[in-house]
Coordinates of C-alpha atoms in Angstrom, one line a residue:
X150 CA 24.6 -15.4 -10.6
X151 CA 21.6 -14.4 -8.8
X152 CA 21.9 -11.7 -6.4
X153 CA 20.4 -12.5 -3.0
X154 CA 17.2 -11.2 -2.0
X155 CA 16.4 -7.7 -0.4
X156 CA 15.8 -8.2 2.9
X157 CA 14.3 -4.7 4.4
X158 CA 16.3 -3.8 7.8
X159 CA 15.1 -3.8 11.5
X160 CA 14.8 0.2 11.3
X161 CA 13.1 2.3 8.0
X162 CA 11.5 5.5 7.5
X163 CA 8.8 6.3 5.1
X164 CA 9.8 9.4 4.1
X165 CA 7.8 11.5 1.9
X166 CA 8.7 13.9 -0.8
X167 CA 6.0 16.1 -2.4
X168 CA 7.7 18.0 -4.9
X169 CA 11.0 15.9 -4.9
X170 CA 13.4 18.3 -3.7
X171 CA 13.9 17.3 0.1
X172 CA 16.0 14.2 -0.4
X173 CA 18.9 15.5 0.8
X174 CA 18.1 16.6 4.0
X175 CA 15.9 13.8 5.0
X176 CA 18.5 11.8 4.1
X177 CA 21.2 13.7 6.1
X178 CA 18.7 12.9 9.2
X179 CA 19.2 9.1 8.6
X180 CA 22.8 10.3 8.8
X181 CA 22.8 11.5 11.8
X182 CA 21.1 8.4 13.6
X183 CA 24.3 6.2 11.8
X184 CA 26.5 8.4 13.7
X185 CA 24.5 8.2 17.2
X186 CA 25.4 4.2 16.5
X187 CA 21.9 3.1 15.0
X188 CA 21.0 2.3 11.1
X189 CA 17.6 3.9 10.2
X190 CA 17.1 3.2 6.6
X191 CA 15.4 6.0 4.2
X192 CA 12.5 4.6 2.3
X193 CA 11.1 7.6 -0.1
X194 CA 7.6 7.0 -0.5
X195 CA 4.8 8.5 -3.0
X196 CA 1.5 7.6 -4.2
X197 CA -0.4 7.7 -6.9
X198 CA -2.8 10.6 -5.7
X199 CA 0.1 12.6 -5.0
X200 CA 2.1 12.2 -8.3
X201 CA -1.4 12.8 -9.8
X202 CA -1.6 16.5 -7.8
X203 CA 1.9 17.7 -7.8
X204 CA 1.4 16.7 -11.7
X205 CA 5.1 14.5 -11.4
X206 CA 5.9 10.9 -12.1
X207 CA 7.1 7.8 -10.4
X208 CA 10.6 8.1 -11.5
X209 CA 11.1 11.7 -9.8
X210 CA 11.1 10.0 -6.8
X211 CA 13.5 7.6 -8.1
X212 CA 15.8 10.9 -9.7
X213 CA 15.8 12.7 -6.3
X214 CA 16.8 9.3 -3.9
X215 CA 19.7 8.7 -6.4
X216 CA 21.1 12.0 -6.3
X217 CA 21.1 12.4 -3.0
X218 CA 22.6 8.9 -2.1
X219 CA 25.4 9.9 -4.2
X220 CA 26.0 13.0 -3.0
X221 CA 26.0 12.2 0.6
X222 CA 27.7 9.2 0.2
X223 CA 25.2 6.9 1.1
X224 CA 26.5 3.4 1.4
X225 CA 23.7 1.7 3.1
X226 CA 20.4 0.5 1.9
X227 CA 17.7 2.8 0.6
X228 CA 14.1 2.2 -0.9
X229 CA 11.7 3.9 -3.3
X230 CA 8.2 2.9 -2.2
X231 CA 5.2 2.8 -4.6
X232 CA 3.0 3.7 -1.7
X233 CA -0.7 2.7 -1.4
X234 CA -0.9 1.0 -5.0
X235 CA -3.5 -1.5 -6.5
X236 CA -4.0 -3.5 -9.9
X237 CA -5.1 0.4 -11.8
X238 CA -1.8 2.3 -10.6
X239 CA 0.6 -0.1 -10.0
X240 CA 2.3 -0.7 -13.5
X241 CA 3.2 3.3 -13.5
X242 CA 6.2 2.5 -10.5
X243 CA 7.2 -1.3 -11.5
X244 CA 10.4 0.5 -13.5
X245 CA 10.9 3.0 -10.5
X246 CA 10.4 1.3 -7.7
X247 CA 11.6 -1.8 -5.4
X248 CA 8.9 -1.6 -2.3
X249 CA 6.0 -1.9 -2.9
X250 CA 2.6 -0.7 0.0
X251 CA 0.1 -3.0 -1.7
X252 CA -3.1 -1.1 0.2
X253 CA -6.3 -3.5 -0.4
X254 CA -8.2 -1.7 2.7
X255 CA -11.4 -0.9 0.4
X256 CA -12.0 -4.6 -0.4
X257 CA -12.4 -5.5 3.6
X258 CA -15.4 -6.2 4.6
X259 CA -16.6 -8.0 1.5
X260 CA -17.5 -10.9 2.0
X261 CA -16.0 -14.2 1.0
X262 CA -18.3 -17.3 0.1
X263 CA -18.5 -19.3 2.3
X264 CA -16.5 -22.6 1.0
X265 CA -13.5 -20.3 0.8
X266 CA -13.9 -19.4 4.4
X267 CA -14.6 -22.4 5.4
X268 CA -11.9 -24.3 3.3
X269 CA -9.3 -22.1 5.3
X270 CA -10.3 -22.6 8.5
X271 CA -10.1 -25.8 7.6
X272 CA -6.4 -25.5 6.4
X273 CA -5.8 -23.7 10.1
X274 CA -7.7 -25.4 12.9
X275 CA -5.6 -23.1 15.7
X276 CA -7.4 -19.8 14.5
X277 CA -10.6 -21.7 15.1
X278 CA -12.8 -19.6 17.6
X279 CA -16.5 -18.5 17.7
X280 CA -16.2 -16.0 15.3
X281 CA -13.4 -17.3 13.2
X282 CA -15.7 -17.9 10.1
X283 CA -17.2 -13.8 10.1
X284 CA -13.5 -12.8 10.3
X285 CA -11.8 -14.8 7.5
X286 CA -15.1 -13.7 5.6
X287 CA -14.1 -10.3 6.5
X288 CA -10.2 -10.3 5.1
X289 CA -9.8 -13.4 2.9
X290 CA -10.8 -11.2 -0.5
X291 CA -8.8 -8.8 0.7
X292 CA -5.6 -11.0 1.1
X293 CA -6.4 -12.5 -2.2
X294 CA -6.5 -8.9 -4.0
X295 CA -3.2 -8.4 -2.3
X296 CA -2.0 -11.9 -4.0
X297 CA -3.3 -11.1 -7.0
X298 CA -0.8 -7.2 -6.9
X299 CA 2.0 -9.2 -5.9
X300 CA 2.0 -11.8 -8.6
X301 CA 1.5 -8.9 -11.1
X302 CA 4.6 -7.0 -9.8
X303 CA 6.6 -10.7 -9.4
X304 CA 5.7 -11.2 -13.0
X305 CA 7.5 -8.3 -14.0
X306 CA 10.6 -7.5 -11.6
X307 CA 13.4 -10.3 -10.6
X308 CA 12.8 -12.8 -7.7
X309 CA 13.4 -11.1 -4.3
X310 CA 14.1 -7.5 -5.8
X311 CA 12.0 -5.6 -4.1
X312 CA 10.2 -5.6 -0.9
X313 CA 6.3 -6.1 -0.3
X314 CA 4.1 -4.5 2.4
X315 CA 0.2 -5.3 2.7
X316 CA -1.5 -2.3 4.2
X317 CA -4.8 -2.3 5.6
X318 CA -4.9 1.0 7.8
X319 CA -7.5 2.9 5.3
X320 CA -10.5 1.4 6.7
X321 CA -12.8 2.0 9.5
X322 CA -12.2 -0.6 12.2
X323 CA -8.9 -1.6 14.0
X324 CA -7.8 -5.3 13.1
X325 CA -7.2 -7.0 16.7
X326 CA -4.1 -9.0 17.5
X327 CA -6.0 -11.8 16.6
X328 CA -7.0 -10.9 13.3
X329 CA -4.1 -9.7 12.4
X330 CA -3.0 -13.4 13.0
X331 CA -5.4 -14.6 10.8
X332 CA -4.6 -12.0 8.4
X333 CA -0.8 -13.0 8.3
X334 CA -2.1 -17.0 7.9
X335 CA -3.8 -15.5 5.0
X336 CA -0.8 -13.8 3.4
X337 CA 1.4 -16.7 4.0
X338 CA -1.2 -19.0 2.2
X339 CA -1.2 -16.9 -0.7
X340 CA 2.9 -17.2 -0.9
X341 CA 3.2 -13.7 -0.4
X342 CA 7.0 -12.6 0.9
X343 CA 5.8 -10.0 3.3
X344 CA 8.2 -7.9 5.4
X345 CA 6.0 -5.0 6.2
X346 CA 1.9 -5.5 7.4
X347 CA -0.1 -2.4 8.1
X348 CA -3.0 -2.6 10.5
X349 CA -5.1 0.0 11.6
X350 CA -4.4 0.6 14.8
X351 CA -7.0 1.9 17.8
X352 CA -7.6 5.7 18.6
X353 CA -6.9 8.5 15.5
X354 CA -3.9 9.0 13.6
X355 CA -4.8 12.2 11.7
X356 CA -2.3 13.7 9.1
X357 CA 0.5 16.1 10.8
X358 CA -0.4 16.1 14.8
X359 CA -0.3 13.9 17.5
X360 CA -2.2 10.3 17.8
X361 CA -5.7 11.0 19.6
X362 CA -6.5 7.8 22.2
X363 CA -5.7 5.8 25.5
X364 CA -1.9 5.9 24.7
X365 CA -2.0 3.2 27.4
X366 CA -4.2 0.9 25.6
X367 CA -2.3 1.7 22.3
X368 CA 1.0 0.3 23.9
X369 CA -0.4 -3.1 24.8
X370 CA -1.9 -3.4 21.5
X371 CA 1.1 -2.9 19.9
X372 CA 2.6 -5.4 22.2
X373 CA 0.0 -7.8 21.6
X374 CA 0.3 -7.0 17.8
X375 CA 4.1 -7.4 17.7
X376 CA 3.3 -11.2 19.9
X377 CA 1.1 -11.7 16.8
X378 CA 3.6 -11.5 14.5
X379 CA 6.2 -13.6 15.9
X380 CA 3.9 -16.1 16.7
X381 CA 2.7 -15.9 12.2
X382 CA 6.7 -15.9 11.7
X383 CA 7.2 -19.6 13.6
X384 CA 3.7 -21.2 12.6
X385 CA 3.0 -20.0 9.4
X386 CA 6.9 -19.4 8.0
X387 CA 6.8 -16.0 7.0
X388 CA 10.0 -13.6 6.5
X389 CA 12.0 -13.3 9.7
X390 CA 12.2 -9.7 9.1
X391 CA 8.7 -9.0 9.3
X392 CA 7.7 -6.2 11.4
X393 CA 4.7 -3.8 11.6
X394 CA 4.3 -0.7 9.6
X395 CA 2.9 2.5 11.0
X396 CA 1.0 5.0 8.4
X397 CA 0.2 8.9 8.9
X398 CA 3.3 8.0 11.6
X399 CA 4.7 11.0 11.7
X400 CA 4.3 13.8 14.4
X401 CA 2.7 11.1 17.0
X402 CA 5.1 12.4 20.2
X403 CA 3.1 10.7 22.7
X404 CA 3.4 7.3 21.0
X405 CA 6.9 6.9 20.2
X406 CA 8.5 6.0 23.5
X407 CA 5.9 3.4 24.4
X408 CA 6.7 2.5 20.7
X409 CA 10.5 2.4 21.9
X410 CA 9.8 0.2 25.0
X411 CA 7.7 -2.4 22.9
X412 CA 10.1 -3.2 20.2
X413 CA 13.2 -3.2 22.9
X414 CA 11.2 -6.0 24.8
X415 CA 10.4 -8.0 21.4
X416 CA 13.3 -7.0 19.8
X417 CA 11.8 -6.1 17.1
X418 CA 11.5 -3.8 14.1
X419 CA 9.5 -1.2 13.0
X420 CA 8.4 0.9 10.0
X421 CA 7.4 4.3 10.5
X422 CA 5.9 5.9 7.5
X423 CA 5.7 9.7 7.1
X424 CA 4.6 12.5 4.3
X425 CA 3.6 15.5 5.0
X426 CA 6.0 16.3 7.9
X427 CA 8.2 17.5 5.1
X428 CA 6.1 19.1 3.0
X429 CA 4.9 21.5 6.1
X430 CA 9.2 21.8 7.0
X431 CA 9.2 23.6 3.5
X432 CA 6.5 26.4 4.8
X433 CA 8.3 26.6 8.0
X434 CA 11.7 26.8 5.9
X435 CA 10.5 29.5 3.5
X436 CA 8.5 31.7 5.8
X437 CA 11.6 31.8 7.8
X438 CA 14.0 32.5 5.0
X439 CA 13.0 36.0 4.3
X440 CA 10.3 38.4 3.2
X441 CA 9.6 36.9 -0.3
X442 CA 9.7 33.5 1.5
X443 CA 7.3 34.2 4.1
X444 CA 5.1 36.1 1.6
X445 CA 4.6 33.1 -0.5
X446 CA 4.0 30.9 2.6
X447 CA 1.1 33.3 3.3
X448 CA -0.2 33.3 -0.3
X449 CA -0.7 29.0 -0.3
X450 CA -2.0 29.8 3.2
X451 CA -4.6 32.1 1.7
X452 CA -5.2 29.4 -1.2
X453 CA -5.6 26.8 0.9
X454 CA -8.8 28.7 3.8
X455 CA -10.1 29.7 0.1
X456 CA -10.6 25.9 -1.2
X457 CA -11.1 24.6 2.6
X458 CA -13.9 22.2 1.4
X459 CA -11.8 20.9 -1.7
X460 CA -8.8 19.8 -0.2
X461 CA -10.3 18.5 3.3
X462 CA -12.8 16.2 1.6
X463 CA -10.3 13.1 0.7
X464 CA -8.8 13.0 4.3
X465 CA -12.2 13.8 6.0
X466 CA -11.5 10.6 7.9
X467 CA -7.3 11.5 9.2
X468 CA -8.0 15.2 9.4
X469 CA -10.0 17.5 12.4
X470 CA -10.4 20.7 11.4
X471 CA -12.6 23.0 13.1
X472 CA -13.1 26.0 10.4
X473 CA -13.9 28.7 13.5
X474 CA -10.2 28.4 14.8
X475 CA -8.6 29.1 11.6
X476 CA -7.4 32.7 11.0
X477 CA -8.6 34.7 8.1
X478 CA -5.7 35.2 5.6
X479 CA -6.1 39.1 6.2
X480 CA -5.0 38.1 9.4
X481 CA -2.2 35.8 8.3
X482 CA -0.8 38.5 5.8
X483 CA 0.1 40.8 8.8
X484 CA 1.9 37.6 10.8
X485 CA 5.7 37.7 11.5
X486 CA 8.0 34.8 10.0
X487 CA 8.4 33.9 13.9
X488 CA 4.1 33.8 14.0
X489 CA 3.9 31.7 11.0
X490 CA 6.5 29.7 12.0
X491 CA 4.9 29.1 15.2
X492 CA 1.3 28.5 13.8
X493 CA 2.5 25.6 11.9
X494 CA 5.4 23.7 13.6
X495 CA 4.5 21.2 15.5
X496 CA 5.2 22.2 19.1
X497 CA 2.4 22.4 21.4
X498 CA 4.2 24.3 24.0
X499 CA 4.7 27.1 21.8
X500 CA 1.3 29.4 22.7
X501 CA 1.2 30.0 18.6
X502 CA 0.9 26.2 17.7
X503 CA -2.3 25.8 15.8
X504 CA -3.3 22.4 15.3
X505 CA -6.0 23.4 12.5
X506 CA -3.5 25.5 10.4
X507 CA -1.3 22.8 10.6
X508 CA -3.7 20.2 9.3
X509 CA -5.1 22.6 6.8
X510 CA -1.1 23.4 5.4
X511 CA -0.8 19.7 5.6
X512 CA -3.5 18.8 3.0
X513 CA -3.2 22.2 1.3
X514 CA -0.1 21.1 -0.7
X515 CA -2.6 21.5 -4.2
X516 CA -2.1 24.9 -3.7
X517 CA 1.5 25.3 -3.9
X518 CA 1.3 22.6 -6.7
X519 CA -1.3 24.7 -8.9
X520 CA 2.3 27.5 -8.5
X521 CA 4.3 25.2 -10.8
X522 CA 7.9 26.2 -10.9
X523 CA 7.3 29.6 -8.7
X524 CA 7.0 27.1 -5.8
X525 CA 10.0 25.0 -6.2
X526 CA 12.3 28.2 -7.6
X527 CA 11.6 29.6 -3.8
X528 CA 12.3 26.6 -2.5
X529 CA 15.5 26.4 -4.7
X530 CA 16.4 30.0 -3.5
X531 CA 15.8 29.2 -0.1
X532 CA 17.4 25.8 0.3
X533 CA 19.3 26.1 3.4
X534 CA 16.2 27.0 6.0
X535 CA 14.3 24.6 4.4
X536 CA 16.9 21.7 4.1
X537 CA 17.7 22.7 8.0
X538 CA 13.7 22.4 9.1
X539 CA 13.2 19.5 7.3
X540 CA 16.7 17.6 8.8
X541 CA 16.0 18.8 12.3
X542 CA 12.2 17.7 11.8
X543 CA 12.9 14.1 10.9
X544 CA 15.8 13.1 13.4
X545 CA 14.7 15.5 16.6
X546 CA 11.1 14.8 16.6
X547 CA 10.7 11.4 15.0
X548 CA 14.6 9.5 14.3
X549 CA 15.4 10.5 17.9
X550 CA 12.9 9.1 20.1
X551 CA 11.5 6.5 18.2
X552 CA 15.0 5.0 17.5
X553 CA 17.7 6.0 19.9
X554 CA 15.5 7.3 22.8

């Protein structure tokens, strides 16, 4: 008997796990939003670059999501997502993983020949315009690259057992509503089953603080990006389910109730993807757990203004840093738990908030990786400040006004 395909819900969260022990309370936020009346489903996503730093594999994502499904009870759906994967890393998750973000942002921009472009406008006369041909030039490789993943990982997993997302938010330009149309016509030529698309979206979305742009502007692109999708759903047959994908969503306060007021009026779903939230719960949590908590908190602190250059160079483009407004660790050492805690949470009416520190923490997670188990035994030791950050992170700050407003 076959089983019937997965079918992603209206509501998910990314949810990212850096060294695997979080789960549990980022599932118990999930939790939280069943009993306010609304079903956000937990997807726990990792990527290759991070398994490759924290020095873990695929499967330890796979381990945690398990346990903490069974231990909480968890009777709804729940997703392990091999995030941001091509052809090199993608076979390391096909055991461990049923979603898959198939991220084929470094082959836009090259350019398609031109009887390829021009045999698909061909194929779709509506998407005709005066710069149709530059745009499927632009994409159609890149759609085709994002074929050739999904046939690889169809080849190898059971018909409809896992769910595919086509991300394209790693490049320089924002896709318009209307190439994102052309995009999706793309997809759906290629047979691809997608249920999540990731644009890049105007203004910045840097890693840990809030989106940087006309929030104004963003809202009607969203609308107009949401219009884009329905309108690929009806003409071009594509999964009913489909709905956008947000990346580096977390900690975006200003865009989640225009986000809210979008998808109410389209009725539609959304993806919010997140990562590093967590990871920056679990300083909060141990520097407010007690003195050797809050000492080791200072020492990755201290690890990561040390190797400043290092660490900020492969998110130079999702990361603003300015090197004059971070604190010298002599001056960090003599910080309280409350002033550390301050520095890094996210709350910009709190006069310690530092937006570089936070950004800095956020990337700095090589540091407390290089510590081995002396990281995660304090974070063993101090589970219940972490667990509690990390809960109350996920559904007051995100969960809460994104979903139930």
């Amino acid at each position: 008997m076959t089983s019937a395909p997965v079918v992603l819900d209206k509501y998910s969260l990314g949810v990212g796990d850096r060294f695997a022990h979080q789960a549990k309370a980022q599932l118990a936020a999930c939790m939280r939003a069943v009993e306010r009346g609304v079903s956000v489903i937990p997807v726990w996503n990792k990527s290759n670059r991070e398994h490759l730093i924290v020095g873990s594999q695929p499967s330890s994502t796979r381990a945690a999501a398990d346990a903490a499904v069974r231990e909480l009870g968890w009777t709804r759906p729940y997703y392990v997502d091999a995030d941001h994967i091509n052809l090199d890393t993608v076979d390391r998750f096909l055991e461990s993983s049923d979603f898959f973000t198939i991220d084929v942002a470094h082959a836009i921009g090259r350019p398609a020949p031109q009887d390829v472009a021009e045999s698909f406008l061909h194929r779709h006369p509506e998407l005709a315009s005066a710069g149709a041909s530059a745009v499927a030039s632009k994409y159609l490789l890149a759609v085709r690259e994002a074929a050739q993943i999904y046939r690889r990982i169809a080849e190898r997993k059971p018909p409809g057992s896992f769910v595919t997302e086509v991300s394209m938010d790693e490049t320089d330009c924002p896709q318009t509503p209307a190439e994102l149309l052309l995009i999706l016509a793309a997809i759906a030529d290629e047979g691809i089953p997608i249920q999540t698309i990731a644009p890049k979206f105007m203004g910045r979305f840097n890693k840990g603080v809030d989106y940087v742009g006309d929030v104004e502007q963003f809202e009607r692109e969203f609308a107009a990006d949401l219009a884009a999708i329905a309108n690929a759903i009806e003409r071009y047959h594509l999964p009913r389910n489909l709905k956008l994908s947000v990346h580096s969503g977390s900690d975006k306060f200003s865009l989640y109730a225009p986000m809210r007021r979008v998808l109410r009026r389209f009725d539609a779903g959304v993806h919010l993807k997140t990562a590093g939230t967590t990871w920056l719960e679990e300083l909060i949590g141990l520097a407010e757990a007690g003195p050797e908590g809050l000492a080791l908190a200072k020492q990755i602190y201290a690890g990561a203004y040390e190797h400043l250059q290092e660490l900020c160079a492969p998110y130079a483009a999702v990361i603003d840093i300015d090197p004059a407004r971070l604190p010298a660790p002599a001056e960090v050492r003599d910080w309280s738990a409350e002033q550390y805690a301050g520095a890094v949470r996210h709350d910009p009416a709190n006069p310690d908030f530092n937006p570089h520190v936070r950004q800095l923490l956020h990337v700095g997670y090589k540091i407390a990786a290089r510590m081995g188990d002396r990281y995660t035994n304090m974070l063993v030791a101090c589970e219940e400040s972490v667990s509690r950050n990390v809960t109350e992170n996920l559904f007051t700050r995100h969960i809460e006004p994104l979903f139930l407003g």
